[in-house]
CSV table of C-alpha atoms in Angstrom, one decimal:
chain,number,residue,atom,x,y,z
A,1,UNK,CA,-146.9,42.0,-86.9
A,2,UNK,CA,-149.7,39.9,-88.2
A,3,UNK,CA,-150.9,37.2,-85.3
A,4,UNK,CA,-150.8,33.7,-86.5
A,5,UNK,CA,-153.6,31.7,-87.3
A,6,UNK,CA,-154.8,28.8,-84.6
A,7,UNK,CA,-154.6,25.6,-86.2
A,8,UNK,CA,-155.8,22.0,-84.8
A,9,UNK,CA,-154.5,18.9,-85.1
A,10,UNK,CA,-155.2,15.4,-83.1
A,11,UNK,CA,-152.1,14.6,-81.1
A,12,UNK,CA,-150.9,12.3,-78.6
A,13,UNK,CA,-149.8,14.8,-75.8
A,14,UNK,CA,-147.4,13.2,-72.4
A,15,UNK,CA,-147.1,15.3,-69.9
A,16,UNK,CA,-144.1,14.8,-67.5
A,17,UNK,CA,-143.5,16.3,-64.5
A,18,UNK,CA,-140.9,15.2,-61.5
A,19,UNK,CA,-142.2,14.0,-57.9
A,20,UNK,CA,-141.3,16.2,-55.0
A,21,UNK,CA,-139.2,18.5,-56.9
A,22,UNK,CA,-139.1,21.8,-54.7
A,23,UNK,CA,-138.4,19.2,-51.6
A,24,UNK,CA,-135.2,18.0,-53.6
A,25,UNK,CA,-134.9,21.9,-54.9
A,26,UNK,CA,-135.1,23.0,-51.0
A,27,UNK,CA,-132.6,19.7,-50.1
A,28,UNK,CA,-129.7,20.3,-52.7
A,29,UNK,CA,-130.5,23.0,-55.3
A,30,UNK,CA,-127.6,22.4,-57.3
A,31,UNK,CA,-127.8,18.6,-57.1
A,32,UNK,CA,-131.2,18.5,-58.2
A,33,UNK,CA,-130.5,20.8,-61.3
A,34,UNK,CA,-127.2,19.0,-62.3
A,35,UNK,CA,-129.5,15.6,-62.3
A,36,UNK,CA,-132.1,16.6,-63.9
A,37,UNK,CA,-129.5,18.4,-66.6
A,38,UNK,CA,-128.5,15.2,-67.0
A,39,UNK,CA,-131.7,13.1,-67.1
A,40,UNK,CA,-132.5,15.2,-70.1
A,41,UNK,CA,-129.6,14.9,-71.7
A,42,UNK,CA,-129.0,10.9,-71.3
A,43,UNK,CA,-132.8,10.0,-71.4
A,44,UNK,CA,-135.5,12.5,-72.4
A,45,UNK,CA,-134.2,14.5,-75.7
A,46,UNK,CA,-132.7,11.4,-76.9
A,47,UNK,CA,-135.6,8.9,-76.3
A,48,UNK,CA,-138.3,11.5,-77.8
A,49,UNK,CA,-135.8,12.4,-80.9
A,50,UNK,CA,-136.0,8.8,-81.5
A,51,UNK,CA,-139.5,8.3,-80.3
A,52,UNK,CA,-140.3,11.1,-83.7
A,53,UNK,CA,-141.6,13.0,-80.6
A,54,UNK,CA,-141.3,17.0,-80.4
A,55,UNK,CA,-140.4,18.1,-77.4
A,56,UNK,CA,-142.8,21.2,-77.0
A,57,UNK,CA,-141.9,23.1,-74.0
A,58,UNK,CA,-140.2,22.7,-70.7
A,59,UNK,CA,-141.6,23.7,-67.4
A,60,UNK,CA,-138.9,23.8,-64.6
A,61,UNK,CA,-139.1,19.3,-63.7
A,62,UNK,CA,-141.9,19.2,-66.4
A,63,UNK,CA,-142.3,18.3,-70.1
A,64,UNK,CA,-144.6,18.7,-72.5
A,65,UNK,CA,-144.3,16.3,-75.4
A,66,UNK,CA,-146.1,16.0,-78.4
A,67,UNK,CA,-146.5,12.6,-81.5
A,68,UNK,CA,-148.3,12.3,-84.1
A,69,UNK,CA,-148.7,8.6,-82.8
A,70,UNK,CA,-150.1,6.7,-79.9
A,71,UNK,CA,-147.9,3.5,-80.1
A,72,UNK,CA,-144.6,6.4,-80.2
A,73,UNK,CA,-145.8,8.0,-77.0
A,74,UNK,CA,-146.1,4.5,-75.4
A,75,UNK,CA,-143.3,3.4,-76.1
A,76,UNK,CA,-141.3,6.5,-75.0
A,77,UNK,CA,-142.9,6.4,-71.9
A,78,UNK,CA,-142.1,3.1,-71.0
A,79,UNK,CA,-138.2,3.5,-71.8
A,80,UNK,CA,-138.3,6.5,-70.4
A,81,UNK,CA,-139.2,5.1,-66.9
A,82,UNK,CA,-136.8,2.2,-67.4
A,83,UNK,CA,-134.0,4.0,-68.5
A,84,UNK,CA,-134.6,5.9,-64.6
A,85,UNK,CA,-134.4,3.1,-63.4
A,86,UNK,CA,-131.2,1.8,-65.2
A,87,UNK,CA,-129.7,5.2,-64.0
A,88,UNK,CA,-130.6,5.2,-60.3
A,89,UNK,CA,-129.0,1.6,-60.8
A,90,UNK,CA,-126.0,2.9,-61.8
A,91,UNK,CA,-125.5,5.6,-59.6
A,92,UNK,CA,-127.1,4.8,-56.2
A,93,UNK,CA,-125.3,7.9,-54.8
A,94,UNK,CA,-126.6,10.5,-56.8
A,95,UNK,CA,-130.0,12.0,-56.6
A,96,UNK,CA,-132.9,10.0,-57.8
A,97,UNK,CA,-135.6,11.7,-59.4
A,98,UNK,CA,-138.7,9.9,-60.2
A,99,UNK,CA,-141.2,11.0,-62.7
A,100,UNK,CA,-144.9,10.6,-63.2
A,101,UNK,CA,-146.3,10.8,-66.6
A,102,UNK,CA,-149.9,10.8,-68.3
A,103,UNK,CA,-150.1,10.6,-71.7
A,104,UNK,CA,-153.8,11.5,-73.9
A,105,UNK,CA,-154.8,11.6,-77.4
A,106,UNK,CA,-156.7,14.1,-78.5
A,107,UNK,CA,-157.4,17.8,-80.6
A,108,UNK,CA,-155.3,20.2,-79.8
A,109,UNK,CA,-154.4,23.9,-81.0
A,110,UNK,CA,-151.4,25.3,-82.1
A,111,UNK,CA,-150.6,28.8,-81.8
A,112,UNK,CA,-147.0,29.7,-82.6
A,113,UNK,CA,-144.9,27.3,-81.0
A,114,UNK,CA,-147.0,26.1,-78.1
A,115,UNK,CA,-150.1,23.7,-78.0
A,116,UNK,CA,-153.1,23.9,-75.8
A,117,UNK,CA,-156.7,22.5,-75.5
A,118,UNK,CA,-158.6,20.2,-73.8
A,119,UNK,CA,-156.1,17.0,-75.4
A,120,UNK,CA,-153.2,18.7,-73.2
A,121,UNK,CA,-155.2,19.2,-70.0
A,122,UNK,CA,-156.4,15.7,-69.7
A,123,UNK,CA,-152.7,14.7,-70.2
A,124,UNK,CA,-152.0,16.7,-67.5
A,125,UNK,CA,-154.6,15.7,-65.4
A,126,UNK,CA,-153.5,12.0,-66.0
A,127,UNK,CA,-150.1,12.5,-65.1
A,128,UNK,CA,-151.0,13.9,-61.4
A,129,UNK,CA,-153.2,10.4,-61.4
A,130,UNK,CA,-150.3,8.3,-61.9
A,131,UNK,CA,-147.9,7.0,-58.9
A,132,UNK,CA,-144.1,7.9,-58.9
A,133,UNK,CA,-142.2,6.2,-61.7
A,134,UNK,CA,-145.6,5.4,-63.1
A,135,UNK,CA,-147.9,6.0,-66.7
A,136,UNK,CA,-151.5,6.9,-66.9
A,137,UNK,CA,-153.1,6.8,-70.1
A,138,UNK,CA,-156.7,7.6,-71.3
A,139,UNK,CA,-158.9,5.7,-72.6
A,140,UNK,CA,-158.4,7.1,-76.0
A,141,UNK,CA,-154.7,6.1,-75.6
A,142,UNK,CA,-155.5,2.5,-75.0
A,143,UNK,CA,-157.6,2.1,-77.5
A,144,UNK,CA,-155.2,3.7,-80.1
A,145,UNK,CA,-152.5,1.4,-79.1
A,146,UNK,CA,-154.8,-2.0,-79.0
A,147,UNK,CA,-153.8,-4.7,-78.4
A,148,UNK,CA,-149.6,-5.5,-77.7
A,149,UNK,CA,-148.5,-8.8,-75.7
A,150,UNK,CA,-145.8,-6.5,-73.5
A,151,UNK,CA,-148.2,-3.7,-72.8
A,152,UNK,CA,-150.8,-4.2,-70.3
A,153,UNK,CA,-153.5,-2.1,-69.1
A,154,UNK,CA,-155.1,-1.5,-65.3
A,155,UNK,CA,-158.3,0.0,-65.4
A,156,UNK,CA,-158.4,2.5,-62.3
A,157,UNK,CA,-161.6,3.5,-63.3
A,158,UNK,CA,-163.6,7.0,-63.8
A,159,UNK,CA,-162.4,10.1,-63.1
A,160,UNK,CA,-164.0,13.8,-62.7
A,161,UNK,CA,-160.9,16.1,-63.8
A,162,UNK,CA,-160.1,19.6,-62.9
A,163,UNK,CA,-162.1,21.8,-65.8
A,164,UNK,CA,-162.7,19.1,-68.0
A,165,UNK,CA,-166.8,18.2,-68.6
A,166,UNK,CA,-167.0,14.8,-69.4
A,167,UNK,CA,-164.9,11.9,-67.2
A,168,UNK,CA,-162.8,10.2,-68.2
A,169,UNK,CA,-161.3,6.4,-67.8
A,170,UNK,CA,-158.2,6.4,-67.2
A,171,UNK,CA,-155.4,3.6,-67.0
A,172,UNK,CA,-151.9,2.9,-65.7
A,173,UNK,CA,-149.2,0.9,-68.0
A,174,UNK,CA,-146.9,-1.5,-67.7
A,175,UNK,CA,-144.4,-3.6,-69.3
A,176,UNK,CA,-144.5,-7.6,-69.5
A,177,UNK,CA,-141.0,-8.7,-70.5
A,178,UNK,CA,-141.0,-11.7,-72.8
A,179,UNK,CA,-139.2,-14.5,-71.6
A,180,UNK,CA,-136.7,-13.8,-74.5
A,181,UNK,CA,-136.2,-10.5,-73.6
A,182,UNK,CA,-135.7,-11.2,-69.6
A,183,UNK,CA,-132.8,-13.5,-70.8
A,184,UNK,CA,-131.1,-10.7,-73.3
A,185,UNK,CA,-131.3,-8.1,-70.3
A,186,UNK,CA,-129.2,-11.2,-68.1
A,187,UNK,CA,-126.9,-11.2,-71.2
A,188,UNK,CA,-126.4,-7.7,-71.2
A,189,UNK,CA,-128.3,-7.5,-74.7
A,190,UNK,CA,-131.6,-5.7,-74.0
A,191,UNK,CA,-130.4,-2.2,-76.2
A,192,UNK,CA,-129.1,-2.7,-79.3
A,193,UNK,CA,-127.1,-0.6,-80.2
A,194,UNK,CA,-128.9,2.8,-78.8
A,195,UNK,CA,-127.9,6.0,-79.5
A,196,UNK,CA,-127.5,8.7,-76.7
A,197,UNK,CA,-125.9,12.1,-76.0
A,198,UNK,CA,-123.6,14.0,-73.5
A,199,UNK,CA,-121.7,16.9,-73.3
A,200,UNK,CA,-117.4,17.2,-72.6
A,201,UNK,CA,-116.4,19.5,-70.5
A,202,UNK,CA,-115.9,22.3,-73.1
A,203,UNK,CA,-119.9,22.3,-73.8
A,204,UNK,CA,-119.2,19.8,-77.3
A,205,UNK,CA,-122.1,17.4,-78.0
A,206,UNK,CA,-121.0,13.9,-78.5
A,207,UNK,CA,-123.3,11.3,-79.8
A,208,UNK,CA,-122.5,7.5,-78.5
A,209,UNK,CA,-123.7,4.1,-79.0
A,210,UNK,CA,-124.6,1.8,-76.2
A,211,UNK,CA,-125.5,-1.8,-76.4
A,212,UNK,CA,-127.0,-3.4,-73.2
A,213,UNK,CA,-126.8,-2.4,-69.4
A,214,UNK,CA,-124.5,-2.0,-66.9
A,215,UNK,CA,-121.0,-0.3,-66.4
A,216,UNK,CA,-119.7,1.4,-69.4
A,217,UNK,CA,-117.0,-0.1,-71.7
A,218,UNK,CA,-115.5,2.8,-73.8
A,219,UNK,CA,-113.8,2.3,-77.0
A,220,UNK,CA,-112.8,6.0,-78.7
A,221,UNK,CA,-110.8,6.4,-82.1
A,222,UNK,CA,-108.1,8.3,-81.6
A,223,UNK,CA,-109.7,10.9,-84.1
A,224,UNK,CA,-111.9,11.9,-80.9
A,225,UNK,CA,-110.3,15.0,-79.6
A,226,UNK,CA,-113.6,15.4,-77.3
A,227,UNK,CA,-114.1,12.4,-75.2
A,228,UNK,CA,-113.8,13.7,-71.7
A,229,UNK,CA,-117.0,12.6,-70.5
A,230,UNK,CA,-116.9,11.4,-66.8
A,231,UNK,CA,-117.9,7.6,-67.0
């Protein structure tokens, strides 16, 4: 069969991988797989769907995620984490996983279905930089992004990564909720009307709007033979 041609693009790469994952693995194997089943399900394919993000491989409690935009990967990122959060709010019983991501823009190559070059290393890289539950961005990425009043940048300087020549300044991210926006979450109204995915118990996908936090109110038409999702 004839090999397919290399082509490159620039792209804004996030890397994701989960803290401490073969100590949760060695703790409760099947526990640790159901969450992160369901971390994916609830939070990442839904938030990068929506994000126009391309989710381009998985790696056991890793992702590798792909946008043609900057602001897109930022903004995933952040709702990613939150969402977590939200989750581990929810269910304090369960297992918590905690994820650290770094996210770079740069050229990378596509070959086939998978993407590699020195724009997905440093993403990498950046994501073993950040702190549990945190985002680490290069420079590149800040700049792309510019200047938003909820996103805010710390500078944790230069860094010499693993096989990559030049440094690079890296940065973690966070989130300044606007006065108006602390008041919706109090209110319940921070999501408007979000769309998100789980499966029944027969395997059947079943898409659902949410609007705000906290415990689930269901309403289901009586056409929906499929609703037997465990709230």
């Amino acid at each position: 069969m004839p090999r397919s041609i290399a082509k490159r693009r620039l792209a804004a790469i996030l890397a994701a991988d989960v803290v401490g994952y073969s100590r949760l693995m060695g703790e409760d194997e099947g526990a640790t797989l159901g969450a992160l089943q369901k971390v994916f399900h609830e939070i990442v394919d839904p938030l990068v769907r929506s994000s126009d993000g391309q989710i381009v491989k998985t790696m056991g409690d890793g992702y590798l995620v792909e946008f043609s935009s900057a602001s897109d990967a930022i903004a995933c990122a952040t709702k990613w984490q939150s969402r977590l959060h939200e989750m581990d709010s929810r269910d304090p019983s369960g297992v918590s996983l905690q994820f650290r991501i770094g996210i770079n823009l740069g050229e990378v190559v596509s070959d086939g279905e998978d993407i590699y070059g020195d724009g997905v290393n440093i993403a990498a890289r950046l994501e073993a930089l950040s702190p549990p539950g945190g985002i680490c961005v290069s420079e590149m990425i800040k700049s792309a992004v510019g200047s938003q009043r909820n996103i805010q940048f710390e500078n944790i300087g230069v860094h010499e990564l693993k096989n990559i020549k030049t440094p690079i300044q890296a940065f973690l991210v966070s989130v300044k909720q606007t006065a108006e926006e602390e008041r919706a979450i109090n209110f319940g109204l921070a999501d408007q009307s979000e769309v998100r995915y789980c499966l029944s118990k027969d395997g059947t996908s079943i898409a659902y709007a949410q609007v705000g936090v906290g415990y689930p109110l269901v309403f289901a038409g009586s056409w929906m033979s499929h609703l037997e999702w465990d709230w």
